[in-house]
Amino acid sequence: ARIGHLGVDSEGRSVGSATLEQIPLTVLHKPIFRLYCAEAYLYAHRGSVFPYLMEIERQAGFQGKITLQIGDRQNRDLDGIEMHEVEIPAESTQTMLPIYLPETMHINIQSQSQLYCQGYAIFTDQHGQQQTFLAVSEKRNMLRTLPPVVKLKAIDEQFSCPSGARVRCRLKLQRTSNFLGPMLLTLTGDRTRTDCSLEPLTIGAGQTEIQCDLQMGQLTGTRQLTFRATGQMAGQTVISETTVSVTVNE
């Protein structure tokens, strides 16, 4: 059997042979679930993790676990947005997808964020073979961004100290009236690379100035330390970060 391919001109001529002797086939398992959400504009603050309701329609009797994650392809720039992976338990048909909106997103560049989520499942079919099925959400996660409700800043943006020292770092929170709740202050990044440690510190409700003690290691040189403040507001996680430059001398 031979079949003509589409790589020909209007007269049926091609660079090579105009026919094929082999046709590769991919056999797909029939769909086992559909993924969708309400494609309606919702509002979320920059610098927060917004829970977006996702719906799953299970098919072909599939009741296993499904993992949701950010789509491999998007129709516009994400501008730093992340989707935290979430696992939908067996038999469940709804879940909240955590969508992180960085406080560093551009303002008024995009009228809204149009996001695509995808879900996959690993299962064993009726013939005992392991299969993987992936589906992209049929609807987009539509979000309009609002200004941040709190901003973490460094009073001392850079300083120097000897190796092994214990130093005090001063930070401040610029709060809005929308958020006066407590926050947890931590250091982000690989501790072995920054060679610095900080015991998690609770920032009290309404508190705007923070003093924290850093324990420096033995590595010398200049490094960037990123502080992260995390709190809760009306079911959403609020996150703000700031960076401090530290030079460690011998």
JSON list of C-alpha atoms in Angstrom, two decimals:
[
{"chain": "A", "resi": 1, "resn": "ALA", "atom": "CA", "xyz": [0.00, 0.00, 0.00]},
{"chain": "A", "resi": 2, "resn": "ARG", "atom": "CA", "xyz": [1.25, 3.49, -0.85]},
{"chain": "A", "resi": 3, "resn": "ILE", "atom": "CA", "xyz": [-0.31, 6.80, 0.04]},
{"chain": "A", "resi": 4, "resn": "GLY", "atom": "CA", "xyz": [0.32, 10.31, -1.25]},
{"chain": "A", "resi": 5, "resn": "HIS", "atom": "CA", "xyz": [1.42, 12.94, 1.27]},
{"chain": "A", "resi": 6, "resn": "LEU", "atom": "CA", "xyz": [0.66, 16.68, 1.40]},
{"chain": "A", "resi": 7, "resn": "GLY", "atom": "CA", "xyz": [4.17, 17.94, 0.58]},
{"chain": "A", "resi": 8, "resn": "VAL", "atom": "CA", "xyz": [3.44, 18.51, -3.11]},
{"chain": "A", "resi": 9, "resn": "ASP", "atom": "CA", "xyz": [2.75, 21.50, -5.35]},
{"chain": "A", "resi": 10, "resn": "SER", "atom": "CA", "xyz": [-0.39, 22.20, -7.35]},
{"chain": "A", "resi": 11, "resn": "GLU", "atom": "CA", "xyz": [0.75, 19.73, -10.03]},
{"chain": "A", "resi": 12, "resn": "GLY", "atom": "CA", "xyz": [1.47, 16.94, -7.60]},
{"chain": "A", "resi": 13, "resn": "ARG", "atom": "CA", "xyz": [5.26, 17.28, -7.70]},
{"chain": "A", "resi": 14, "resn": "SER", "atom": "CA", "xyz": [7.48, 17.00, -4.62]},
{"chain": "A", "resi": 15, "resn": "VAL", "atom": "CA", "xyz": [11.18, 17.27, -3.73]},
{"chain": "A", "resi": 16, "resn": "GLY", "atom": "CA", "xyz": [11.41, 13.56, -3.03]},
{"chain": "A", "resi": 17, "resn": "SER", "atom": "CA", "xyz": [8.94, 10.76, -3.44]},
{"chain": "A", "resi": 18, "resn": "ALA", "atom": "CA", "xyz": [5.34, 11.95, -3.54]},
{"chain": "A", "resi": 19, "resn": "THR", "atom": "CA", "xyz": [4.12, 8.82, -1.75]},
{"chain": "A", "resi": 20, "resn": "LEU", "atom": "CA", "xyz": [4.78, 7.06, 1.56]},
{"chain": "A", "resi": 21, "resn": "GLU", "atom": "CA", "xyz": [5.13, 3.35, 2.19]},
{"chain": "A", "resi": 22, "resn": "GLN", "atom": "CA", "xyz": [4.84, 3.55, 5.98]},
{"chain": "A", "resi": 23, "resn": "ILE", "atom": "CA", "xyz": [2.29, 5.40, 8.08]},
{"chain": "A", "resi": 24, "resn": "PRO", "atom": "CA", "xyz": [3.17, 5.83, 11.81]},
{"chain": "A", "resi": 25, "resn": "LEU", "atom": "CA", "xyz": [0.15, 5.52, 14.07]},
{"chain": "A", "resi": 26, "resn": "THR", "atom": "CA", "xyz": [-0.37, 6.60, 17.66]},
{"chain": "A", "resi": 27, "resn": "VAL", "atom": "CA", "xyz": [-3.08, 4.73, 19.55]},
{"chain": "A", "resi": 28, "resn": "LEU", "atom": "CA", "xyz": [-4.56, 6.84, 22.34]},
{"chain": "A", "resi": 29, "resn": "HIS", "atom": "CA", "xyz": [-6.57, 5.70, 25.30]},
{"chain": "A", "resi": 30, "resn": "LYS", "atom": "CA", "xyz": [-10.06, 7.15, 25.30]},
{"chain": "A", "resi": 31, "resn": "PRO", "atom": "CA", "xyz": [-10.48, 10.21, 27.58]},
{"chain": "A", "resi": 32, "resn": "ILE", "atom": "CA", "xyz": [-10.88, 9.41, 31.27]},
{"chain": "A", "resi": 33, "resn": "PHE", "atom": "CA", "xyz": [-11.66, 12.94, 32.53]},
{"chain": "A", "resi": 34, "resn": "ARG", "atom": "CA", "xyz": [-12.43, 16.49, 31.46]},
{"chain": "A", "resi": 35, "resn": "LEU", "atom": "CA", "xyz": [-11.00, 19.54, 33.21]},
{"chain": "A", "resi": 36, "resn": "TYR", "atom": "CA", "xyz": [-12.68, 22.94, 33.30]},
{"chain": "A", "resi": 37, "resn": "CYS", "atom": "CA", "xyz": [-13.44, 25.97, 35.49]},
{"chain": "A", "resi": 38, "resn": "ALA", "atom": "CA", "xyz": [-15.64, 29.07, 35.54]},
{"chain": "A", "resi": 39, "resn": "GLU", "atom": "CA", "xyz": [-14.25, 31.38, 32.86]},
{"chain": "A", "resi": 40, "resn": "ALA", "atom": "CA", "xyz": [-15.32, 34.53, 34.67]},
{"chain": "A", "resi": 41, "resn": "TYR", "atom": "CA", "xyz": [-13.23, 37.50, 35.73]},
{"chain": "A", "resi": 42, "resn": "LEU", "atom": "CA", "xyz": [-12.06, 37.21, 39.34]},
{"chain": "A", "resi": 43, "resn": "TYR", "atom": "CA", "xyz": [-9.92, 39.67, 41.28]},
{"chain": "A", "resi": 44, "resn": "ALA", "atom": "CA", "xyz": [-6.74, 38.85, 43.20]},
{"chain": "A", "resi": 45, "resn": "HIS", "atom": "CA", "xyz": [-4.04, 40.97, 44.82]},
{"chain": "A", "resi": 46, "resn": "ARG", "atom": "CA", "xyz": [-0.50, 40.88, 43.51]},
{"chain": "A", "resi": 47, "resn": "GLY", "atom": "CA", "xyz": [1.65, 39.24, 46.14]},
{"chain": "A", "resi": 48, "resn": "SER", "atom": "CA", "xyz": [-0.94, 36.60, 47.06]},
{"chain": "A", "resi": 49, "resn": "VAL", "atom": "CA", "xyz": [-1.88, 32.98, 46.41]},
{"chain": "A", "resi": 50, "resn": "PHE", "atom": "CA", "xyz": [-5.40, 32.89, 44.99]},
{"chain": "A", "resi": 51, "resn": "PRO", "atom": "CA", "xyz": [-7.47, 29.65, 45.24]},
{"chain": "A", "resi": 52, "resn": "TYR", "atom": "CA", "xyz": [-9.26, 29.05, 41.92]},
{"chain": "A", "resi": 53, "resn": "LEU", "atom": "CA", "xyz": [-12.03, 26.43, 41.85]},
{"chain": "A", "resi": 54, "resn": "MET", "atom": "CA", "xyz": [-11.43, 23.67, 39.28]},
{"chain": "A", "resi": 55, "resn": "GLU", "atom": "CA", "xyz": [-14.01, 21.11, 38.17]},
{"chain": "A", "resi": 56, "resn": "ILE", "atom": "CA", "xyz": [-13.30, 17.55, 36.99]},
{"chain": "A", "resi": 57, "resn": "GLU", "atom": "CA", "xyz": [-15.73, 15.42, 35.02]},
{"chain": "A", "resi": 58, "resn": "ARG", "atom": "CA", "xyz": [-14.64, 11.80, 35.41]},
{"chain": "A", "resi": 59, "resn": "GLN", "atom": "CA", "xyz": [-15.32, 9.46, 32.48]},
{"chain": "A", "resi": 60, "resn": "ALA", "atom": "CA", "xyz": [-15.01, 5.78, 31.57]},
{"chain": "A", "resi": 61, "resn": "GLY", "atom": "CA", "xyz": [-15.34, 4.81, 35.24]},
{"chain": "A", "resi": 62, "resn": "PHE", "atom": "CA", "xyz": [-12.02, 6.43, 36.21]},
{"chain": "A", "resi": 63, "resn": "GLN", "atom": "CA", "xyz": [-11.86, 7.28, 39.92]},
{"chain": "A", "resi": 64, "resn": "GLY", "atom": "CA", "xyz": [-8.08, 7.61, 40.47]},
{"chain": "A", "resi": 65, "resn": "LYS", "atom": "CA", "xyz": [-5.87, 10.51, 41.48]},
{"chain": "A", "resi": 66, "resn": "ILE", "atom": "CA", "xyz": [-5.34, 13.49, 39.18]},
{"chain": "A", "resi": 67, "resn": "THR", "atom": "CA", "xyz": [-2.48, 16.02, 39.43]},
{"chain": "A", "resi": 68, "resn": "LEU", "atom": "CA", "xyz": [-3.10, 19.62, 38.38]},
{"chain": "A", "resi": 69, "resn": "GLN", "atom": "CA", "xyz": [-0.27, 21.90, 37.24]},
{"chain": "A", "resi": 70, "resn": "ILE", "atom": "CA", "xyz": [0.40, 24.92, 35.05]},
{"chain": "A", "resi": 71, "resn": "GLY", "atom": "CA", "xyz": [-0.21, 24.31, 31.35]},
{"chain": "A", "resi": 72, "resn": "ASP", "atom": "CA", "xyz": [2.79, 23.66, 29.10]},
{"chain": "A", "resi": 73, "resn": "ARG", "atom": "CA", "xyz": [1.44, 26.25, 26.65]},
{"chain": "A", "resi": 74, "resn": "GLN", "atom": "CA", "xyz": [-0.15, 29.60, 27.38]},
{"chain": "A", "resi": 75, "resn": "ASN", "atom": "CA", "xyz": [-1.78, 32.19, 25.11]},
{"chain": "A", "resi": 76, "resn": "ARG", "atom": "CA", "xyz": [0.04, 35.16, 26.70]},
{"chain": "A", "resi": 77, "resn": "ASP", "atom": "CA", "xyz": [2.95, 36.07, 28.97]},
{"chain": "A", "resi": 78, "resn": "LEU", "atom": "CA", "xyz": [2.56, 34.68, 32.50]},
{"chain": "A", "resi": 79, "resn": "ASP", "atom": "CA", "xyz": [4.43, 37.66, 34.00]},
{"chain": "A", "resi": 80, "resn": "GLY", "atom": "CA", "xyz": [5.85, 35.42, 36.75]},
{"chain": "A", "resi": 81, "resn": "ILE", "atom": "CA", "xyz": [2.56, 33.73, 37.73]},
{"chain": "A", "resi": 82, "resn": "GLU", "atom": "CA", "xyz": [2.92, 30.22, 39.14]},
{"chain": "A", "resi": 83, "resn": "MET", "atom": "CA", "xyz": [0.43, 27.42, 39.78]},
{"chain": "A", "resi": 84, "resn": "HIS", "atom": "CA", "xyz": [1.26, 25.23, 42.75]},
{"chain": "A", "resi": 85, "resn": "GLU", "atom": "CA", "xyz": [0.78, 21.56, 41.89]},
{"chain": "A", "resi": 86, "resn": "VAL", "atom": "CA", "xyz": [-2.20, 20.01, 43.63]},
{"chain": "A", "resi": 87, "resn": "GLU", "atom": "CA", "xyz": [-3.40, 16.41, 43.73]},
{"chain": "A", "resi": 88, "resn": "ILE", "atom": "CA", "xyz": [-7.09, 15.64, 43.44]},
{"chain": "A", "resi": 89, "resn": "PRO", "atom": "CA", "xyz": [-7.91, 12.61, 45.61]},
{"chain": "A", "resi": 90, "resn": "ALA", "atom": "CA", "xyz": [-9.60, 9.54, 44.19]},
{"chain": "A", "resi": 91, "resn": "GLU", "atom": "CA", "xyz": [-13.29, 10.03, 43.37]},
{"chain": "A", "resi": 92, "resn": "SER", "atom": "CA", "xyz": [-13.16, 13.80, 44.05]},
{"chain": "A", "resi": 93, "resn": "THR", "atom": "CA", "xyz": [-14.55, 16.11, 41.35]},
{"chain": "A", "resi": 94, "resn": "GLN", "atom": "CA", "xyz": [-13.54, 19.54, 42.71]},
{"chain": "A", "resi": 95, "resn": "THR", "atom": "CA", "xyz": [-10.42, 21.20, 44.06]},
{"chain": "A", "resi": 96, "resn": "MET", "atom": "CA", "xyz": [-8.91, 24.62, 44.67]},
{"chain": "A", "resi": 97, "resn": "LEU", "atom": "CA", "xyz": [-5.91, 25.39, 42.46]},
{"chain": "A", "resi": 98, "resn": "PRO", "atom": "CA", "xyz": [-3.42, 27.72, 44.24]},
{"chain": "A", "resi": 99, "resn": "ILE", "atom": "CA", "xyz": [-2.30, 30.45, 41.81]},
{"chain": "A", "resi": 100, "resn": "TYR", "atom": "CA", "xyz": [0.61, 32.63, 42.97]},
{"chain": "A", "resi": 101, "resn": "LEU", "atom": "CA", "xyz": [0.62, 36.22, 41.70]},
{"chain": "A", "resi": 102, "resn": "PRO", "atom": "CA", "xyz": [4.03, 37.82, 42.36]},
{"chain": "A", "resi": 103, "resn": "GLU", "atom": "CA", "xyz": [4.05, 41.32, 43.81]},
{"chain": "A", "resi": 104, "resn": "THR", "atom": "CA", "xyz": [6.55, 42.20, 41.06]},
{"chain": "A", "resi": 105, "resn": "MET", "atom": "CA", "xyz": [3.99, 41.78, 38.24]},
{"chain": "A", "resi": 106, "resn": "HIS", "atom": "CA", "xyz": [3.79, 44.67, 35.78]},
{"chain": "A", "resi": 107, "resn": "ILE", "atom": "CA", "xyz": [0.98, 47.14, 36.31]},
{"chain": "A", "resi": 108, "resn": "ASN", "atom": "CA", "xyz": [-1.49, 47.85, 33.49]},
{"chain": "A", "resi": 109, "resn": "ILE", "atom": "CA", "xyz": [0.55, 45.89, 30.92]},
{"chain": "A", "resi": 110, "resn": "GLN", "atom": "CA", "xyz": [-2.21, 43.28, 30.53]},
{"chain": "A", "resi": 111, "resn": "SER", "atom": "CA", "xyz": [-5.86, 43.95, 31.19]},
{"chain": "A", "resi": 112, "resn": "GLN", "atom": "CA", "xyz": [-6.15, 40.50, 32.76]},
{"chain": "A", "resi": 113, "resn": "SER", "atom": "CA", "xyz": [-4.27, 37.22, 33.12]},
{"chain": "A", "resi": 114, "resn": "GLN", "atom": "CA", "xyz": [-5.62, 34.35, 31.03]},
{"chain": "A", "resi": 115, "resn": "LEU", "atom": "CA", "xyz": [-4.14, 31.14, 32.40]},
{"chain": "A", "resi": 116, "resn": "TYR", "atom": "CA", "xyz": [-4.35, 27.53, 31.29]},
{"chain": "A", "resi": 117, "resn": "CYS", "atom": "CA", "xyz": [-4.18, 24.64, 33.74]},
{"chain": "A", "resi": 118, "resn": "GLN", "atom": "CA", "xyz": [-3.58, 21.01, 32.80]},
{"chain": "A", "resi": 119, "resn": "GLY", "atom": "CA", "xyz": [-4.14, 17.75, 34.65]},
{"chain": "A", "resi": 120, "resn": "TYR", "atom": "CA", "xyz": [-2.65, 14.29, 34.26]},
{"chain": "A", "resi": 121, "resn": "ALA", "atom": "CA", "xyz": [-3.26, 10.84, 35.67]},
{"chain": "A", "resi": 122, "resn": "ILE", "atom": "CA", "xyz": [-1.28, 7.59, 35.67]},
{"chain": "A", "resi": 123, "resn": "PHE", "atom": "CA", "xyz": [-3.42, 4.47, 35.65]},
{"chain": "A", "resi": 124, "resn": "THR", "atom": "CA", "xyz": [-3.54, 0.81, 34.62]},
{"chain": "A", "resi": 125, "resn": "ASP", "atom": "CA", "xyz": [-5.92, -0.01, 31.76]},
{"chain": "A", "resi": 126, "resn": "GLN", "atom": "CA", "xyz": [-8.13, -3.07, 31.37]},
{"chain": "A", "resi": 127, "resn": "HIS", "atom": "CA", "xyz": [-5.28, -4.96, 29.68]},
{"chain": "A", "resi": 128, "resn": "GLY", "atom": "CA", "xyz": [-2.93, -4.43, 32.64]},
{"chain": "A", "resi": 129, "resn": "GLN", "atom": "CA", "xyz": [-0.79, -1.83, 30.85]},
{"chain": "A", "resi": 130, "resn": "GLN", "atom": "CA", "xyz": [0.24, 1.41, 32.53]},
{"chain": "A", "resi": 131, "resn": "GLN", "atom": "CA", "xyz": [-1.15, 4.48, 30.76]},
{"chain": "A", "resi": 132, "resn": "THR", "atom": "CA", "xyz": [-0.80, 8.23, 31.20]},
{"chain": "A", "resi": 133, "resn": "PHE", "atom": "CA", "xyz": [-3.57, 10.65, 30.25]},
{"chain": "A", "resi": 134, "resn": "LEU", "atom": "CA", "xyz": [-3.27, 14.45, 30.11]},
{"chain": "A", "resi": 135, "resn": "ALA", "atom": "CA", "xyz": [-6.01, 17.01, 29.53]},
{"chain": "A", "resi": 136, "resn": "VAL", "atom": "CA", "xyz": [-5.82, 20.79, 29.28]},
{"chain": "A", "resi": 137, "resn": "SER", "atom": "CA", "xyz": [-8.58, 22.78, 30.93]},
{"chain": "A", "resi": 138, "resn": "GLU", "atom": "CA", "xyz": [-11.32, 23.63, 28.47]},
{"chain": "A", "resi": 139, "resn": "LYS", "atom": "CA", "xyz": [-11.76, 27.00, 30.19]},
{"chain": "A", "resi": 140, "resn": "ARG", "atom": "CA", "xyz": [-9.21, 29.62, 31.23]},
{"chain": "A", "resi": 141, "resn": "ASN", "atom": "CA", "xyz": [-8.43, 30.91, 34.72]},
{"chain": "A", "resi": 142, "resn": "MET", "atom": "CA", "xyz": [-9.29, 34.60, 34.31]},
{"chain": "A", "resi": 143, "resn": "LEU", "atom": "CA", "xyz": [-7.76, 36.95, 36.89]},
{"chain": "A", "resi": 144, "resn": "ARG", "atom": "CA", "xyz": [-7.58, 40.72, 37.16]},
{"chain": "A", "resi": 145, "resn": "THR", "atom": "CA", "xyz": [-4.83, 41.90, 39.52]},
{"chain": "A", "resi": 146, "resn": "LEU", "atom": "CA", "xyz": [-5.23, 44.33, 42.39]},
{"chain": "A", "resi": 147, "resn": "PRO", "atom": "CA", "xyz": [-2.43, 46.24, 44.20]},
{"chain": "A", "resi": 148, "resn": "PRO", "atom": "CA", "xyz": [-0.52, 44.42, 46.97]},
{"chain": "A", "resi": 149, "resn": "VAL", "atom": "CA", "xyz": [-1.97, 44.75, 50.47]},
{"chain": "A", "resi": 150, "resn": "VAL", "atom": "CA", "xyz": [1.42, 44.72, 52.23]},
{"chain": "A", "resi": 151, "resn": "LYS", "atom": "CA", "xyz": [5.03, 45.31, 51.25]},
{"chain": "A", "resi": 152, "resn": "LEU", "atom": "CA", "xyz": [8.14, 44.06, 53.06]},
{"chain": "A", "resi": 153, "resn": "LYS", "atom": "CA", "xyz": [11.14, 46.39, 52.81]},
{"chain": "A", "resi": 154, "resn": "ALA", "atom": "CA", "xyz": [14.66, 46.49, 54.23]},
{"chain": "A", "resi": 155, "resn": "ILE", "atom": "CA", "xyz": [15.71, 49.45, 56.36]},
{"chain": "A", "resi": 156, "resn": "ASP", "atom": "CA", "xyz": [19.34, 48.37, 55.97]},
{"chain": "A", "resi": 157, "resn": "GLU", "atom": "CA", "xyz": [19.55, 47.30, 52.33]},
{"chain": "A", "resi": 158, "resn": "GLN", "atom": "CA", "xyz": [23.22, 46.36, 52.61]},
{"chain": "A", "resi": 159, "resn": "PHE", "atom": "CA", "xyz": [25.75, 45.81, 55.39]},
{"chain": "A", "resi": 160, "resn": "SER", "atom": "CA", "xyz": [29.00, 43.99, 56.14]},
{"chain": "A", "resi": 161, "resn": "CYS", "atom": "CA", "xyz": [30.06, 41.77, 59.02]},
{"chain": "A", "resi": 162, "resn": "PRO", "atom": "CA", "xyz": [32.81, 39.30, 59.99]},
{"chain": "A", "resi": 163, "resn": "SER", "atom": "CA", "xyz": [32.37, 35.57, 59.33]},
{"chain": "A", "resi": 164, "resn": "GLY", "atom": "CA", "xyz": [30.57, 33.64, 62.05]},
{"chain": "A", "resi": 165, "resn": "ALA", "atom": "CA", "xyz": [28.99, 36.81, 63.43]},
{"chain": "A", "resi": 166, "resn": "ARG", "atom": "CA", "xyz": [25.48, 37.22, 64.72]},
{"chain": "A", "resi": 167, "resn": "VAL", "atom": "CA", "xyz": [24.05, 40.42, 63.28]},
{"chain": "A", "resi": 168, "resn": "ARG", "atom": "CA", "xyz": [20.78, 42.28, 63.60]},
{"chain": "A", "resi": 169, "resn": "CYS", "atom": "CA", "xyz": [18.83, 43.18, 60.47]},
{"chain": "A", "resi": 170, "resn": "ARG", "atom": "CA", "xyz": [16.07, 45.79, 60.42]},
{"chain": "A", "resi": 171, "resn": "LEU", "atom": "CA", "xyz": [13.00, 45.41, 58.21]},
{"chain": "A", "resi": 172, "resn": "LYS", "atom": "CA", "xyz": [9.65, 47.15, 57.92]},
{"chain": "A", "resi": 173, "resn": "LEU", "atom": "CA", "xyz": [6.17, 46.36, 56.66]},
{"chain": "A", "resi": 174, "resn": "GLN", "atom": "CA", "xyz": [4.21, 48.90, 54.68]},
{"chain": "A", "resi": 175, "resn": "ARG", "atom": "CA", "xyz": [0.62, 47.85, 55.38]},
{"chain": "A", "resi": 176, "resn": "THR", "atom": "CA", "xyz": [-2.67, 48.91, 53.87]},
{"chain": "A", "resi": 177, "resn": "SER", "atom": "CA", "xyz": [-5.93, 48.96, 55.79]},
{"chain": "A", "resi": 178, "resn": "ASN", "atom": "CA", "xyz": [-6.91, 45.75, 53.96]},
{"chain": "A", "resi": 179, "resn": "PHE", "atom": "CA", "xyz": [-4.34, 43.69, 55.82]},
{"chain": "A", "resi": 180, "resn": "LEU", "atom": "CA", "xyz": [-3.23, 44.16, 59.42]},
{"chain": "A", "resi": 181, "resn": "GLY", "atom": "CA", "xyz": [-2.86, 40.49, 60.37]},
{"chain": "A", "resi": 182, "resn": "PRO", "atom": "CA", "xyz": [0.19, 38.59, 61.64]},
{"chain": "A", "resi": 183, "resn": "MET", "atom": "CA", "xyz": [2.89, 37.28, 59.30]},
{"chain": "A", "resi": 184, "resn": "LEU", "atom": "CA", "xyz": [5.71, 34.75, 59.47]},
{"chain": "A", "resi": 185, "resn": "LEU", "atom": "CA", "xyz": [9.20, 35.97, 58.49]},
{"chain": "A", "resi": 186, "resn": "THR", "atom": "CA", "xyz": [11.63, 33.46, 56.96]},
{"chain": "A", "resi": 187, "resn": "LEU", "atom": "CA", "xyz": [14.71, 33.31, 54.74]},
{"chain": "A", "resi": 188, "resn": "THR", "atom": "CA", "xyz": [14.25, 31.75, 51.30]},
{"chain": "A", "resi": 189, "resn": "GLY", "atom": "CA", "xyz": [16.80, 30.01, 49.12]},
{"chain": "A", "resi": 190, "resn": "ASP", "atom": "CA", "xyz": [19.42, 27.35, 49.73]},
{"chain": "A", "resi": 191, "resn": "ARG", "atom": "CA", "xyz": [20.92, 27.82, 53.20]},
{"chain": "A", "resi": 192, "resn": "THR", "atom": "CA", "xyz": [24.14, 26.07, 52.16]},
{"chain": "A", "resi": 193, "resn": "ARG", "atom": "CA", "xyz": [24.70, 28.70, 49.43]},
{"chain": "A", "resi": 194, "resn": "THR", "atom": "CA", "xyz": [23.82, 31.76, 51.50]},
{"chain": "A", "resi": 195, "resn": "ASP", "atom": "CA", "xyz": [25.62, 30.31, 54.56]},
{"chain": "A", "resi": 196, "resn": "CYS", "atom": "CA", "xyz": [23.20, 32.17, 56.79]},
{"chain": "A", "resi": 197, "resn": "SER", "atom": "CA", "xyz": [20.37, 31.08, 59.07]},
{"chain": "A", "resi": 198, "resn": "LEU", "atom": "CA", "xyz": [17.35, 32.78, 60.60]},
{"chain": "A", "resi": 199, "resn": "GLU", "atom": "CA", "xyz": [14.92, 31.33, 63.09]},
{"chain": "A", "resi": 200, "resn": "PRO", "atom": "CA", "xyz": [11.36, 31.89, 61.76]},
{"chain": "A", "resi": 201, "resn": "LEU", "atom": "CA", "xyz": [9.98, 35.04, 63.36]},
{"chain": "A", "resi": 202, "resn": "THR", "atom": "CA", "xyz": [6.32, 35.93, 63.93]},
{"chain": "A", "resi": 203, "resn": "ILE", "atom": "CA", "xyz": [5.36, 39.50, 63.05]},
{"chain": "A", "resi": 204, "resn": "GLY", "atom": "CA", "xyz": [2.49, 40.57, 65.24]},
{"chain": "A", "resi": 205, "resn": "ALA", "atom": "CA", "xyz": [-0.84, 41.93, 64.00]},
{"chain": "A", "resi": 206, "resn": "GLY", "atom": "CA", "xyz": [-0.42, 45.60, 63.10]},
{"chain": "A", "resi": 207, "resn": "GLN", "atom": "CA", "xyz": [3.36, 45.49, 63.63]},
{"chain": "A", "resi": 208, "resn": "THR", "atom": "CA", "xyz": [5.32, 47.49, 61.05]},
{"chain": "A", "resi": 209, "resn": "GLU", "atom": "CA", "xyz": [8.96, 47.34, 62.22]},
{"chain": "A", "resi": 210, "resn": "ILE", "atom": "CA", "xyz": [10.94, 44.13, 62.62]},
{"chain": "A", "resi": 211, "resn": "GLN", "atom": "CA", "xyz": [14.36, 43.34, 64.03]},
{"chain": "A", "resi": 212, "resn": "CYS", "atom": "CA", "xyz": [15.72, 39.87, 63.36]},
{"chain": "A", "resi": 213, "resn": "ASP", "atom": "CA", "xyz": [19.02, 38.18, 64.23]},
{"chain": "A", "resi": 214, "resn": "LEU", "atom": "CA", "xyz": [21.01, 36.51, 61.46]},
{"chain": "A", "resi": 215, "resn": "GLN", "atom": "CA", "xyz": [23.64, 33.87, 62.14]},
{"chain": "A", "resi": 216, "resn": "MET", "atom": "CA", "xyz": [26.37, 34.11, 59.52]},
{"chain": "A", "resi": 217, "resn": "GLY", "atom": "CA", "xyz": [28.54, 31.16, 58.56]},
{"chain": "A", "resi": 218, "resn": "GLN", "atom": "CA", "xyz": [32.22, 30.97, 57.62]},
{"chain": "A", "resi": 219, "resn": "LEU", "atom": "CA", "xyz": [31.94, 31.67, 53.88]},
{"chain": "A", "resi": 220, "resn": "THR", "atom": "CA", "xyz": [33.24, 35.09, 52.87]},
{"chain": "A", "resi": 221, "resn": "GLY", "atom": "CA", "xyz": [32.15, 37.37, 50.05]},
{"chain": "A", "resi": 222, "resn": "THR", "atom": "CA", "xyz": [28.95, 39.16, 49.03]},
{"chain": "A", "resi": 223, "resn": "ARG", "atom": "CA", "xyz": [25.61, 37.42, 48.80]},
{"chain": "A", "resi": 224, "resn": "GLN", "atom": "CA", "xyz": [21.93, 38.32, 48.47]},
{"chain": "A", "resi": 225, "resn": "LEU", "atom": "CA", "xyz": [19.55, 37.32, 51.24]},
{"chain": "A", "resi": 226, "resn": "THR", "atom": "CA", "xyz": [15.83, 37.17, 50.43]},
{"chain": "A", "resi": 227, "resn": "PHE", "atom": "CA", "xyz": [13.38, 37.62, 53.30]},
{"chain": "A", "resi": 228, "resn": "ARG", "atom": "CA", "xyz": [9.80, 36.42, 52.89]},
{"chain": "A", "resi": 229, "resn": "ALA", "atom": "CA", "xyz": [6.80, 37.46, 54.98]},
{"chain": "A", "resi": 230, "resn": "THR", "atom": "CA", "xyz": [3.73, 35.20, 54.75]},
{"chain": "A", "resi": 231, "resn": "GLY", "atom": "CA", "xyz": [0.26, 35.77, 56.20]},
{"chain": "A", "resi": 232, "resn": "GLN", "atom": "CA", "xyz": [-3.41, 34.88, 55.72]},
{"chain": "A", "resi": 233, "resn": "MET", "atom": "CA", "xyz": [-6.20, 37.16, 54.54]},
{"chain": "A", "resi": 234, "resn": "ALA", "atom": "CA", "xyz": [-9.76, 36.00, 53.86]},
{"chain": "A", "resi": 235, "resn": "GLY", "atom": "CA", "xyz": [-8.72, 32.51, 52.78]},
{"chain": "A", "resi": 236, "resn": "GLN", "atom": "CA", "xyz": [-5.79, 33.75, 50.67]},
{"chain": "A", "resi": 237, "resn": "THR", "atom": "CA", "xyz": [-2.07, 33.55, 51.41]},
{"chain": "A", "resi": 238, "resn": "VAL", "atom": "CA", "xyz": [-0.31, 36.93, 51.31]},
{"chain": "A", "resi": 239, "resn": "ILE", "atom": "CA", "xyz": [3.40, 36.94, 50.40]},
{"chain": "A", "resi": 240, "resn": "SER", "atom": "CA", "xyz": [5.92, 39.78, 50.26]},
{"chain": "A", "resi": 241, "resn": "GLU", "atom": "CA", "xyz": [9.69, 39.57, 49.75]},
{"chain": "A", "resi": 242, "resn": "THR", "atom": "CA", "xyz": [12.68, 41.89, 50.00]},
{"chain": "A", "resi": 243, "resn": "THR", "atom": "CA", "xyz": [16.39, 41.43, 49.34]},
{"chain": "A", "resi": 244, "resn": "VAL", "atom": "CA", "xyz": [19.39, 42.50, 51.43]},
{"chain": "A", "resi": 245, "resn": "SER", "atom": "CA", "xyz": [23.02, 42.51, 50.27]},
{"chain": "A", "resi": 246, "resn": "VAL", "atom": "CA", "xyz": [25.50, 41.16, 52.83]},
{"chain": "A", "resi": 247, "resn": "THR", "atom": "CA", "xyz": [29.30, 41.23, 52.58]},
{"chain": "A", "resi": 248, "resn": "VAL", "atom": "CA", "xyz": [31.05, 38.78, 54.92]},
{"chain": "A", "resi": 249, "resn": "ASN", "atom": "CA", "xyz": [34.69, 39.53, 55.73]},
{"chain": "A", "resi": 250, "resn": "GLU", "atom": "CA", "xyz": [37.34, 37.27, 57.19]}
]
